[in-house]
XYZ file of C-alpha atoms in Angstrom:
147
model
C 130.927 114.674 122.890
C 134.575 114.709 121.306
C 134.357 117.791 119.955
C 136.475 121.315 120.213
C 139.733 119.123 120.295
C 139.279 117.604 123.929
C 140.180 113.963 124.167
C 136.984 111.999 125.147
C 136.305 108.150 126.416
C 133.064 106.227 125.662
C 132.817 103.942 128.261
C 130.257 100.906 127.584
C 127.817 99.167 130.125
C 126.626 95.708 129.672
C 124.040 96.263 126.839
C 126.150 98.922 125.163
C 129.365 96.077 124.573
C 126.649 93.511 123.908
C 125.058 95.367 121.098
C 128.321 96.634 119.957
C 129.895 93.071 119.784
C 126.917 90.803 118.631
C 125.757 92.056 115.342
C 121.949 89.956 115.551
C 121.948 92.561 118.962
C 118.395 94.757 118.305
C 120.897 97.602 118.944
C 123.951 96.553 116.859
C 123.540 99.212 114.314
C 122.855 101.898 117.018
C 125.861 101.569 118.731
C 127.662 101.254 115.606
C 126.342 104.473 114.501
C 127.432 106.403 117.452
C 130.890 104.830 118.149
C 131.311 105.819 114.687
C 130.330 109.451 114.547
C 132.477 109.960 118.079
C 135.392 108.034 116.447
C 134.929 110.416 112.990
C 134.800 113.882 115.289
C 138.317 112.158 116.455
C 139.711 112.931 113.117
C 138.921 116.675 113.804
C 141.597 116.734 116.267
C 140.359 114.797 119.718
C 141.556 110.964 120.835
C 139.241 109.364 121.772
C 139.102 105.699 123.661
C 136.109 103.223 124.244
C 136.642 100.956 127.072
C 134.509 98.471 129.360
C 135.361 97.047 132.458
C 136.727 93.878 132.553
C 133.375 92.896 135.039
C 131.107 93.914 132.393
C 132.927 91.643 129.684
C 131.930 88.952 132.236
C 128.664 89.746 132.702
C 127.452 90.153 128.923
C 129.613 86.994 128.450
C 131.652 88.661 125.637
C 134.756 86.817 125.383
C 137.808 88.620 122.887
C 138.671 85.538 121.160
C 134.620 84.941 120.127
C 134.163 85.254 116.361
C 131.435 87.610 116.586
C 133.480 90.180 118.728
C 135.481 91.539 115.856
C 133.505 94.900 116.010
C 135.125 95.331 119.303
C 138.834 95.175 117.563
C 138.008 97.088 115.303
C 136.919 99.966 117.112
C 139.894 98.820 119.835
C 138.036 98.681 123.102
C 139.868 98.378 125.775
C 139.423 96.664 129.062
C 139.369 98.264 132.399
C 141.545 95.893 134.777
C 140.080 95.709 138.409
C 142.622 95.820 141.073
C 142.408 96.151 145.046
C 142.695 99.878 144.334
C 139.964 100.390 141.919
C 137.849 97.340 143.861
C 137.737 99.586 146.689
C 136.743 102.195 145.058
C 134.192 100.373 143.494
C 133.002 99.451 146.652
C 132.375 103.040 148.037
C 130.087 104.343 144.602
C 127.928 100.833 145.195
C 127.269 101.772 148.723
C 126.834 105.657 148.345
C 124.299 104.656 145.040
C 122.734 101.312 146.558
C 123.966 100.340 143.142
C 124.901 96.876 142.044
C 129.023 96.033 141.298
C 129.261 95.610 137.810
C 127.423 99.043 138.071
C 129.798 100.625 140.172
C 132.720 99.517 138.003
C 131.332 101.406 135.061
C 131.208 104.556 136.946
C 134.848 104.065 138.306
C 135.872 103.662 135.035
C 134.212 106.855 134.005
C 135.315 108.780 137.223
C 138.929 107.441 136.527
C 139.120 108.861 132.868
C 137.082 111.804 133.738
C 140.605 114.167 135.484
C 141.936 113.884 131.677
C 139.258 113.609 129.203
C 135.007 114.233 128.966
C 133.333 111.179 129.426
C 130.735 109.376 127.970
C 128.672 106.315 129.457
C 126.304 104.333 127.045
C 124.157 102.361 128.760
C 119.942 101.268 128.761
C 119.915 101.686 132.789
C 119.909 105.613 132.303
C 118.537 106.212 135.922
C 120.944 103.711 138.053
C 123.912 105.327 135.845
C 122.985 108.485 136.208
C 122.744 108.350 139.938
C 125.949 106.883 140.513
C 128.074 109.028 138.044
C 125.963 112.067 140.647
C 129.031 110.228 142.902
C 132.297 110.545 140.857
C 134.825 113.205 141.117
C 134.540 115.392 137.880
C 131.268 114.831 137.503
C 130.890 117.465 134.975
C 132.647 115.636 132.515
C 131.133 112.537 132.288
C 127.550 112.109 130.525
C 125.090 109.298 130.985
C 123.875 108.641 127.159
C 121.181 106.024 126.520
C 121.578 103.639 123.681
């Protein structure tokens, strides 16, 4: 994922932030775990980032100032802002995947980090992911990971 030094970005669907930030989630300690292990290959030399989009944070319902959220400080993850730009953009890898929005948002995220860094998506809708990631520019370097 991280590894040989390149910088790398895990970017977190809907179940992915919920199990991250809820820690009664049936994958809390799963996403822990591999957060973690890309965060310790860091150390080895390559930055890595962990972001959602800010339409995701919606949809889970994860607000920042929530109590039980503190496992998404303390692994800083950052939100993806959604602006006319990126909206539109949004719009074309919905259409071109017959995917849903918040969908699409998670691959423009990934697409938008992918020129720079390798790219990871955790998510439990594999298949829908996949396929739309098939629709970003450097697709190469992003990966569709299940949690």
């Amino acid at each position: 994922m991280a590894g040989g030094g390149w910088p790398a970005t895990l970017v977190l669907d809907n179940e992915a932030l919920q199990a991250l930030a809820d820690r009664h989630h049936a994958k809390h300690r799963v996403m822990l775990e591999k957060v973690a292990a890309v965060k310790y290959e860091s150390r080895r030399g390559a930055s890595v980032r962990v972001v959602t989009p800010t339409a995701v944070r919606v949809e889970a319902l994860v607000a920042r100032q929530a109590a039980p959220t503190a496992t998404l400080g303390r692994f800083n993850v950052q939100d993806v802002a959604l602006d006319g730009t990126r909206a539109d953009r949004c719009v074309a890898l919905a259409a071109a995947a017959t995917a849903t929005a918040v969908a699409a948002t998670v691959a423009e995220a990934a697409e938008s980090q992918a020129c720079t860094r390798r790219v990871s998506v955790y998510t439990s809708d594999v298949a829908d992911l996949t396929r739309l990631v098939g629709q970003v520019e450097n697709a190469a370097r992003v990966r569709v990971r299940p949690i």
